[in-house]
Amino acid sequence: MPGPRRLLILGGTGEAAALARAVTGAFGDRLAVVSSLAGRLGEPPPLPGTVRIGGFGGPQGLADWLRAAATDLVIDATHPFAARISAHARAACDAVGLPRLQLRRPAWRPRDGDRWIMAASAAAAAARLPDLGRRAFLTVGTGSVQAFSTVSGVWLLVRLAAPPPAPLPLATHDLLIARGPFTPAGESGLIARHRIDVLVTKGSGGAATAAKLTAAREAGLPVLMIRRPPAEPGDTAATVEETLAWLATKL
Ligand code: NAP
């Protein structure tokens, strides 16, 4: 009997956690799963298989790790804005000769009544913000908050999933620590309570944080939306189910 094939899931998202559970259910002992997390969000959720935490040390470090762990397959299920690790995954898998699939949740699409203003980057969004409002709800993640340090004349309600490692470099702001999923009613309440007049978000996609878009639409607020970086070339899937189907072709 051949041993199990070895799968590395690059994670840090709800989809990655769901995939680790689904893979175990679908393939049982045929696949041994390692989930890898950057380790920014503290205690990880319980996951089947093995969990490793922390960076690999760039593409070369990841390639070395893949060889040492005798990895057969890689699923890059990192966040659509986590562009560096996705580029590293592509380079390392190409170097080692491993099949790689990027699991990337679909982007949000505007609906009737939405007032979206697209920005190419966090810096571009920060430059545009004073034209759009005076009290902004900022949901761009710790890594992008820095870009808003130059904004003046706009009060910021900053929501992060975990406490930042250092005080935020922002002038007038309140900090809220909360993790989705969020509800439209909850988001509407937040917008009303803080008299928010503009929402700033990354175009992350996914159901867990989409409620703020519904709330902004209902309140008639402009949404300053930071565009996603492009996916890495190669195989992609939009859902856990599509990813399982891809895996089935590789076993
Ligand atoms: P990033 O800029 O692409 O990655 C920065 C560095 O963090 C990488 O070079 C790598 O270090 C390490 N890293 C990232 N993901 C890793 C993983 N799954 N396992 C091991 N090391 C990892 O990513 P980021 O934007 O800082 O995001 C970090 C993590 O948070 C990602 O795993 C992502 O899925 C998750 N996340 C990100 C966002 C977001 O908006 N960016 C939102 C929710 C969750 P080495 O070069 O040393 O290997």
mmCIF file of C-alpha atoms and ligand atoms in Angstrom:
data_model
loop_
_atom_site.group_PDB
_atom_site.id
_atom_site.type_symbol
_atom_site.label_atom_id
_atom_site.label_comp_id
_atom_site.label_asym_id
_atom_site.label_seq_id
_atom_site.Cartn_x
_atom_site.Cartn_y
_atom_site.Cartn_z
ATOM 1 C CA MET A 1 0.000 0.000 0.000
ATOM 2 C CA PRO A 2 1.466 3.405 -0.908
ATOM 3 C CA GLY A 3 1.433 5.955 1.922
ATOM 4 C CA PRO A 4 -0.724 9.086 1.919
ATOM 5 C CA ARG A 5 0.045 11.963 -0.470
ATOM 6 C CA ARG A 6 1.125 15.106 1.342
ATOM 7 C CA LEU A 7 -0.836 18.336 0.903
ATOM 8 C CA LEU A 8 0.244 21.777 2.077
ATOM 9 C CA ILE A 9 -2.571 24.314 2.500
ATOM 10 C CA LEU A 10 -1.340 27.901 2.751
ATOM 11 C CA GLY A 11 -4.042 29.373 4.932
ATOM 12 C CA GLY A 12 -5.138 32.237 7.128
ATOM 13 C CA THR A 13 -8.659 32.416 5.686
ATOM 14 C CA GLY A 14 -12.038 30.839 6.406
ATOM 15 C CA GLU A 15 -11.810 29.024 3.079
ATOM 16 C CA ALA A 16 -8.475 27.449 4.038
ATOM 17 C CA ALA A 17 -9.923 26.166 7.318
ATOM 18 C CA ALA A 18 -13.034 24.855 5.536
ATOM 19 C CA LEU A 19 -10.817 23.163 2.971
ATOM 20 C CA ALA A 20 -8.703 21.417 5.624
ATOM 21 C CA ARG A 21 -11.893 19.977 7.121
ATOM 22 C CA ALA A 22 -13.412 19.069 3.748
ATOM 23 C CA VAL A 23 -10.233 17.361 2.504
ATOM 24 C CA THR A 24 -10.134 15.145 5.561
ATOM 25 C CA GLY A 25 -13.776 14.203 5.009
ATOM 26 C CA ALA A 26 -13.393 13.618 1.259
ATOM 27 C CA PHE A 27 -10.046 11.805 1.064
ATOM 28 C CA GLY A 28 -9.477 10.405 4.568
ATOM 29 C CA ASP A 29 -6.119 8.634 4.902
ATOM 30 C CA ARG A 30 -5.231 9.185 1.244
ATOM 31 C CA LEU A 31 -4.090 12.747 1.986
ATOM 32 C CA ALA A 32 -1.992 13.976 4.900
ATOM 33 C CA VAL A 33 -2.729 17.689 5.397
ATOM 34 C CA VAL A 34 -0.471 20.410 6.762
ATOM 35 C CA SER A 35 -2.098 23.853 7.206
ATOM 36 C CA SER A 36 0.329 26.761 7.305
ATOM 37 C CA LEU A 37 -0.501 30.084 8.975
ATOM 38 C CA ALA A 38 1.472 33.323 9.108
ATOM 39 C CA GLY A 39 0.643 33.539 12.817
ATOM 40 C CA ARG A 40 -0.626 37.121 12.931
ATOM 41 C CA LEU A 41 -4.005 36.387 14.502
ATOM 42 C CA GLY A 42 -2.952 34.637 17.703
ATOM 43 C CA GLU A 43 -4.375 31.237 18.615
ATOM 44 C CA PRO A 44 -5.445 29.422 15.401
ATOM 45 C CA PRO A 45 -8.803 27.645 15.137
ATOM 46 C CA PRO A 46 -8.716 23.876 15.693
ATOM 47 C CA LEU A 47 -7.910 22.204 12.369
ATOM 48 C CA PRO A 48 -7.596 18.558 11.357
ATOM 49 C CA GLY A 49 -4.122 17.393 10.344
ATOM 50 C CA THR A 50 -0.957 19.276 11.253
ATOM 51 C CA VAL A 51 -0.718 23.033 11.746
ATOM 52 C CA ARG A 52 2.559 24.909 11.295
ATOM 53 C CA ILE A 53 2.907 28.611 12.097
ATOM 54 C CA GLY A 54 5.224 31.355 10.813
ATOM 55 C CA GLY A 55 6.930 32.443 7.596
ATOM 56 C CA PHE A 56 9.147 30.115 5.561
ATOM 57 C CA GLY A 57 11.844 32.687 4.814
ATOM 58 C CA GLY A 58 10.895 33.676 1.268
ATOM 59 C CA PRO A 59 10.447 31.496 -1.835
ATOM 60 C CA GLN A 60 13.738 29.635 -1.286
ATOM 61 C CA GLY A 61 12.766 28.836 2.311
ATOM 62 C CA LEU A 62 9.373 27.590 1.152
ATOM 63 C CA ALA A 63 10.975 25.443 -1.581
ATOM 64 C CA ASP A 64 13.337 23.935 1.013
ATOM 65 C CA TRP A 65 10.403 23.279 3.344
ATOM 66 C CA LEU A 66 8.383 21.588 0.558
ATOM 67 C CA ARG A 67 11.296 19.271 -0.262
ATOM 68 C CA ALA A 68 12.046 18.461 3.380
ATOM 69 C CA ALA A 69 8.376 17.651 4.080
ATOM 70 C CA ALA A 70 8.128 15.540 0.879
ATOM 71 C CA THR A 71 5.096 17.594 -0.150
ATOM 72 C CA ASP A 72 3.160 16.391 -3.214
ATOM 73 C CA LEU A 73 0.549 19.131 -3.687
ATOM 74 C CA VAL A 74 0.040 22.762 -2.652
ATOM 75 C CA ILE A 75 -3.190 24.715 -2.289
ATOM 76 C CA ASP A 76 -2.679 28.433 -1.889
ATOM 77 C CA ALA A 77 -5.822 29.409 0.033
ATOM 78 C CA THR A 78 -4.406 32.671 1.368
ATOM 79 C CA HIS A 79 -6.306 35.957 1.315
ATOM 80 C CA PRO A 80 -6.698 37.640 -2.118
ATOM 81 C CA PHE A 81 -4.629 40.579 -0.795
ATOM 82 C CA ALA A 82 -1.812 38.373 0.549
ATOM 83 C CA ALA A 83 0.129 38.810 -2.699
ATOM 84 C CA ARG A 84 3.635 38.068 -1.433
ATOM 85 C CA ILE A 85 2.996 34.566 -0.123
ATOM 86 C CA SER A 86 1.084 33.714 -3.327
ATOM 87 C CA ALA A 87 4.029 34.834 -5.468
ATOM 88 C CA HIS A 88 6.373 32.837 -3.228
ATOM 89 C CA ALA A 89 4.137 29.761 -3.522
ATOM 90 C CA ARG A 90 4.214 29.959 -7.291
ATOM 91 C CA ALA A 91 8.003 30.378 -7.416
ATOM 92 C CA ALA A 92 8.634 27.583 -4.895
ATOM 93 C CA CYS A 93 6.231 25.116 -6.544
ATOM 94 C CA ASP A 94 7.765 25.845 -9.962
ATOM 95 C CA ALA A 95 11.244 25.275 -8.501
ATOM 96 C CA VAL A 96 10.289 21.973 -6.848
ATOM 97 C CA GLY A 97 7.965 20.861 -9.677
ATOM 98 C CA LEU A 98 4.775 20.593 -7.594
ATOM 99 C CA PRO A 99 1.165 21.059 -8.733
ATOM 100 C CA ARG A 100 -0.328 24.215 -7.166
ATOM 101 C CA LEU A 101 -3.858 25.590 -7.152
ATOM 102 C CA GLN A 102 -4.936 29.014 -5.928
ATOM 103 C CA LEU A 103 -8.272 28.963 -4.067
ATOM 104 C CA ARG A 104 -9.506 32.529 -4.443
ATOM 105 C CA ARG A 105 -12.942 33.608 -3.323
ATOM 106 C CA PRO A 106 -14.911 35.541 -5.978
ATOM 107 C CA ALA A 107 -14.703 39.330 -5.860
ATOM 108 C CA TRP A 108 -17.748 41.335 -4.771
ATOM 109 C CA ARG A 109 -19.825 42.818 -7.579
ATOM 110 C CA PRO A 110 -21.685 46.152 -7.290
ATOM 111 C CA ARG A 111 -25.479 46.017 -7.113
ATOM 112 C CA ASP A 112 -28.155 48.603 -7.894
ATOM 113 C CA GLY A 113 -27.851 51.436 -5.422
ATOM 114 C CA ASP A 114 -24.148 50.882 -4.685
ATOM 115 C CA ARG A 115 -21.887 53.940 -4.877
ATOM 116 C CA TRP A 116 -18.441 52.359 -5.230
ATOM 117 C CA ILE A 117 -15.325 54.341 -6.006
ATOM 118 C CA MET A 118 -12.476 52.032 -6.972
ATOM 119 C CA ALA A 119 -8.909 52.766 -5.830
ATOM 120 C CA ALA A 120 -5.787 51.085 -7.178
ATOM 121 C CA SER A 121 -4.093 50.883 -3.770
ATOM 122 C CA ALA A 122 -4.461 51.828 -0.115
ATOM 123 C CA ALA A 123 -2.373 54.954 -0.800
ATOM 124 C CA ALA A 124 -4.693 55.961 -3.640
ATOM 125 C CA ALA A 125 -7.719 55.393 -1.385
ATOM 126 C CA ALA A 126 -6.146 57.552 1.336
ATOM 127 C CA ALA A 127 -5.549 60.365 -1.154
ATOM 128 C CA ARG A 128 -9.175 60.239 -2.310
ATOM 129 C CA LEU A 129 -10.812 59.884 1.109
ATOM 130 C CA PRO A 130 -11.090 63.599 2.141
ATOM 131 C CA ASP A 131 -13.162 64.274 -1.021
ATOM 132 C CA LEU A 132 -15.750 61.702 0.039
ATOM 133 C CA GLY A 133 -16.513 62.170 3.711
ATOM 134 C CA ARG A 134 -15.582 63.383 7.183
ATOM 135 C CA ARG A 135 -16.264 60.237 9.256
ATOM 136 C CA ALA A 136 -14.897 57.075 7.666
ATOM 137 C CA PHE A 137 -15.318 53.408 8.602
ATOM 138 C CA LEU A 138 -11.930 51.896 7.734
ATOM 139 C CA THR A 139 -11.858 48.100 7.234
ATOM 140 C CA VAL A 140 -8.610 47.595 5.334
ATOM 141 C CA GLY A 141 -6.583 45.355 7.673
ATOM 142 C CA THR A 142 -3.541 46.146 9.815
ATOM 143 C CA GLY A 143 -1.117 46.041 6.889
ATOM 144 C CA SER A 144 -2.897 48.838 5.000
ATOM 145 C CA VAL A 145 -3.795 51.185 7.875
ATOM 146 C CA GLN A 146 -0.382 52.876 7.666
ATOM 147 C CA ALA A 147 -1.338 54.351 4.276
ATOM 148 C CA PHE A 148 -4.022 56.459 6.001
ATOM 149 C CA SER A 149 -1.582 58.224 8.348
ATOM 150 C CA THR A 150 -1.371 61.130 5.894
ATOM 151 C CA VAL A 151 -5.150 61.733 5.863
ATOM 152 C CA SER A 152 -6.250 64.896 7.649
ATOM 153 C CA GLY A 153 -9.713 66.274 8.344
ATOM 154 C CA VAL A 154 -11.339 62.817 8.451
ATOM 155 C CA TRP A 155 -12.188 60.962 11.674
ATOM 156 C CA LEU A 156 -11.603 57.191 11.315
ATOM 157 C CA LEU A 157 -13.380 54.248 12.893
ATOM 158 C CA VAL A 158 -10.814 51.469 12.364
ATOM 159 C CA ARG A 159 -11.941 47.848 12.636
ATOM 160 C CA LEU A 160 -9.282 45.132 12.852
ATOM 161 C CA ALA A 161 -9.579 41.389 13.428
ATOM 162 C CA ALA A 162 -6.888 41.420 16.135
ATOM 163 C CA PRO A 163 -5.150 44.075 18.236
ATOM 164 C CA PRO A 164 -2.379 45.751 16.216
ATOM 165 C CA PRO A 165 1.214 44.946 17.237
ATOM 166 C CA ALA A 166 1.930 48.682 17.758
ATOM 167 C CA PRO A 167 -0.229 51.811 18.227
ATOM 168 C CA LEU A 168 -1.816 52.846 14.920
ATOM 169 C CA PRO A 169 -0.078 55.764 13.182
ATOM 170 C CA LEU A 170 -3.340 57.696 12.825
ATOM 171 C CA ALA A 171 -4.392 61.085 14.163
ATOM 172 C CA THR A 172 -8.087 61.045 15.144
ATOM 173 C CA HIS A 173 -9.485 57.545 15.276
ATOM 174 C CA ASP A 174 -11.287 54.938 17.353
ATOM 175 C CA LEU A 175 -10.219 51.293 17.225
ATOM 176 C CA LEU A 176 -12.645 48.393 17.198
ATOM 177 C CA ILE A 177 -11.442 44.773 17.433
ATOM 178 C CA ALA A 178 -13.945 42.326 15.939
ATOM 179 C CA ARG A 179 -13.925 39.318 13.654
ATOM 180 C CA GLY A 180 -16.669 38.424 11.156
ATOM 181 C CA PRO A 181 -19.074 37.119 10.176
ATOM 182 C CA PHE A 182 -20.951 40.411 10.551
ATOM 183 C CA THR A 183 -24.659 41.076 9.961
ATOM 184 C CA PRO A 184 -26.251 43.928 7.956
ATOM 185 C CA ALA A 185 -28.199 45.008 11.067
ATOM 186 C CA GLY A 186 -25.012 45.117 13.140
ATOM 187 C CA GLU A 187 -23.142 47.059 10.463
ATOM 188 C CA SER A 188 -26.055 49.504 10.019
ATOM 189 C CA GLY A 189 -26.065 50.086 13.786
ATOM 190 C CA LEU A 190 -22.333 50.823 13.743
ATOM 191 C CA ILE A 191 -22.703 53.244 10.831
ATOM 192 C CA ALA A 192 -25.560 55.105 12.547
ATOM 193 C CA ARG A 193 -23.940 55.190 16.000
ATOM 194 C CA HIS A 194 -20.682 56.628 14.703
ATOM 195 C CA ARG A 195 -22.351 58.889 12.109
ATOM 196 C CA ILE A 196 -20.217 57.302 9.393
ATOM 197 C CA ASP A 197 -20.446 58.996 5.992
ATOM 198 C CA VAL A 198 -18.005 56.869 3.946
ATOM 199 C CA LEU A 199 -16.842 53.230 4.036
ATOM 200 C CA VAL A 200 -13.294 52.251 3.041
ATOM 201 C CA THR A 201 -12.631 48.583 2.316
ATOM 202 C CA LYS A 202 -10.442 46.220 0.390
ATOM 203 C CA GLY A 203 -12.221 44.247 -2.333
ATOM 204 C CA SER A 204 -11.723 41.054 -0.377
ATOM 205 C CA GLY A 205 -14.905 39.265 -1.440
ATOM 206 C CA GLY A 206 -16.579 36.535 0.617
ATOM 207 C CA ALA A 207 -19.731 36.355 2.706
ATOM 208 C CA ALA A 208 -18.232 36.924 6.154
ATOM 209 C CA THR A 209 -17.570 40.646 5.659
ATOM 210 C CA ALA A 210 -20.066 41.542 2.908
ATOM 211 C CA ALA A 211 -22.690 42.904 5.342
ATOM 212 C CA LYS A 212 -20.957 46.302 5.503
ATOM 213 C CA LEU A 213 -21.651 46.730 1.763
ATOM 214 C CA THR A 214 -25.357 46.073 2.300
ATOM 215 C CA ALA A 215 -25.402 48.533 5.201
ATOM 216 C CA ALA A 216 -23.560 51.186 3.158
ATOM 217 C CA ARG A 217 -25.991 50.715 0.246
ATOM 218 C CA GLU A 218 -28.987 51.081 2.547
ATOM 219 C CA ALA A 219 -27.515 54.226 4.121
ATOM 220 C CA GLY A 220 -26.620 55.654 0.678
ATOM 221 C CA LEU A 221 -22.925 55.908 1.608
ATOM 222 C CA PRO A 222 -20.044 56.008 -0.859
ATOM 223 C CA VAL A 223 -17.715 53.002 -0.638
ATOM 224 C CA LEU A 224 -14.048 53.514 -1.395
ATOM 225 C CA MET A 225 -12.975 50.065 -2.565
ATOM 226 C CA ILE A 226 -9.329 49.044 -2.932
ATOM 227 C CA ARG A 227 -8.903 46.832 -5.975
ATOM 228 C CA ARG A 228 -7.488 43.295 -5.534
ATOM 229 C CA PRO A 229 -4.069 42.412 -6.833
ATOM 230 C CA PRO A 230 -4.281 39.968 -9.755
ATOM 231 C CA ALA A 231 -4.131 36.231 -9.055
ATOM 232 C CA GLU A 232 -0.879 34.424 -9.748
ATOM 233 C CA PRO A 233 -0.872 32.611 -13.097
ATOM 234 C CA GLY A 234 -1.825 28.939 -12.853
ATOM 235 C CA ASP A 235 -4.812 26.846 -11.801
ATOM 236 C CA THR A 236 -7.454 28.621 -9.715
ATOM 237 C CA ALA A 237 -10.679 27.608 -7.987
ATOM 238 C CA ALA A 238 -13.395 29.830 -6.531
ATOM 239 C CA THR A 239 -14.768 27.399 -3.959
ATOM 240 C CA VAL A 240 -13.795 24.550 -1.650
ATOM 241 C CA GLU A 241 -15.856 22.168 -3.828
ATOM 242 C CA GLU A 242 -13.921 23.110 -6.969
ATOM 243 C CA THR A 243 -10.696 22.636 -5.025
ATOM 244 C CA LEU A 244 -11.733 19.122 -3.962
ATOM 245 C CA ALA A 245 -12.489 18.289 -7.609
ATOM 246 C CA TRP A 246 -8.993 19.510 -8.617
ATOM 247 C CA LEU A 247 -7.408 17.448 -5.840
ATOM 248 C CA ALA A 248 -9.326 14.345 -6.955
ATOM 249 C CA THR A 249 -7.654 14.621 -10.381
ATOM 250 C CA LYS A 250 -4.212 14.620 -8.739
ATOM 251 C CA LEU A 251 -4.594 11.540 -6.519
HETATM 252 P P1 NAP B 1 1.742 38.523 2.532
HETATM 253 O O1 NAP B 1 2.111 39.965 2.504
HETATM 254 O O2 NAP B 1 1.472 37.846 1.263
HETATM 255 O O3 NAP B 1 2.869 37.668 3.267
HETATM 256 C C1 NAP B 1 3.883 38.243 4.055
HETATM 257 C C2 NAP B 1 4.752 37.133 4.602
HETATM 258 O O4 NAP B 1 4.068 36.418 5.616
HETATM 259 C C3 NAP B 1 5.120 36.099 3.558
HETATM 260 O O5 NAP B 1 6.225 36.517 2.788
HETATM 261 C C4 NAP B 1 5.384 34.886 4.423
HETATM 262 O O6 NAP B 1 6.663 34.990 5.053
HETATM 263 C C5 NAP B 1 4.376 35.031 5.534
HETATM 264 N N1 NAP B 1 3.118 34.297 5.269
HETATM 265 C C6 NAP B 1 1.972 34.763 4.724
HETATM 266 N N2 NAP B 1 1.035 33.821 4.709
HETATM 267 C C7 NAP B 1 1.590 32.713 5.240
HETATM 268 C C8 NAP B 1 1.111 31.410 5.498
HETATM 269 N N3 NAP B 1 -0.154 31.045 5.205
HETATM 270 N N4 NAP B 1 1.984 30.509 6.068
HETATM 271 C C9 NAP B 1 3.250 30.875 6.366
HETATM 272 N N5 NAP B 1 3.739 32.105 6.153
HETATM 273 C C10 NAP B 1 2.930 33.007 5.607
HETATM 274 O O7 NAP B 1 0.503 38.279 3.494
HETATM 275 P P2 NAP B 1 -0.258 39.268 4.512
HETATM 276 O O8 NAP B 1 -1.128 40.163 3.711
HETATM 277 O O9 NAP B 1 0.741 39.820 5.479
HETATM 278 O O10 NAP B 1 -1.190 38.205 5.236
HETATM 279 C C11 NAP B 1 -0.639 37.279 6.167
HETATM 280 C C12 NAP B 1 -1.614 36.132 6.343
HETATM 281 O O11 NAP B 1 -2.864 36.634 6.797
HETATM 282 C C13 NAP B 1 -1.885 35.359 5.045
HETATM 283 O O12 NAP B 1 -1.688 33.990 5.314
HETATM 284 C C14 NAP B 1 -3.325 35.646 4.692
HETATM 285 O O13 NAP B 1 -4.001 34.514 4.182
HETATM 286 C C15 NAP B 1 -3.913 36.124 6.007
HETATM 287 N N6 NAP B 1 -4.870 37.223 5.799
HETATM 288 C C16 NAP B 1 -4.481 38.336 5.103
HETATM 289 C C17 NAP B 1 -5.401 39.353 4.899
HETATM 290 C C18 NAP B 1 -5.025 40.580 4.095
HETATM 291 O O14 NAP B 1 -5.908 41.444 3.925
HETATM 292 N N7 NAP B 1 -3.829 40.699 3.590
HETATM 293 C C19 NAP B 1 -6.713 39.236 5.409
HETATM 294 C C20 NAP B 1 -7.062 38.078 6.127
HETATM 295 C C21 NAP B 1 -6.122 37.077 6.313
HETATM 296 P P3 NAP B 1 7.973 34.278 4.436
HETATM 297 O O15 NAP B 1 8.349 35.091 3.237
HETATM 298 O O16 NAP B 1 8.956 34.353 5.562
HETATM 299 O O17 NAP B 1 7.597 32.868 4.071
#
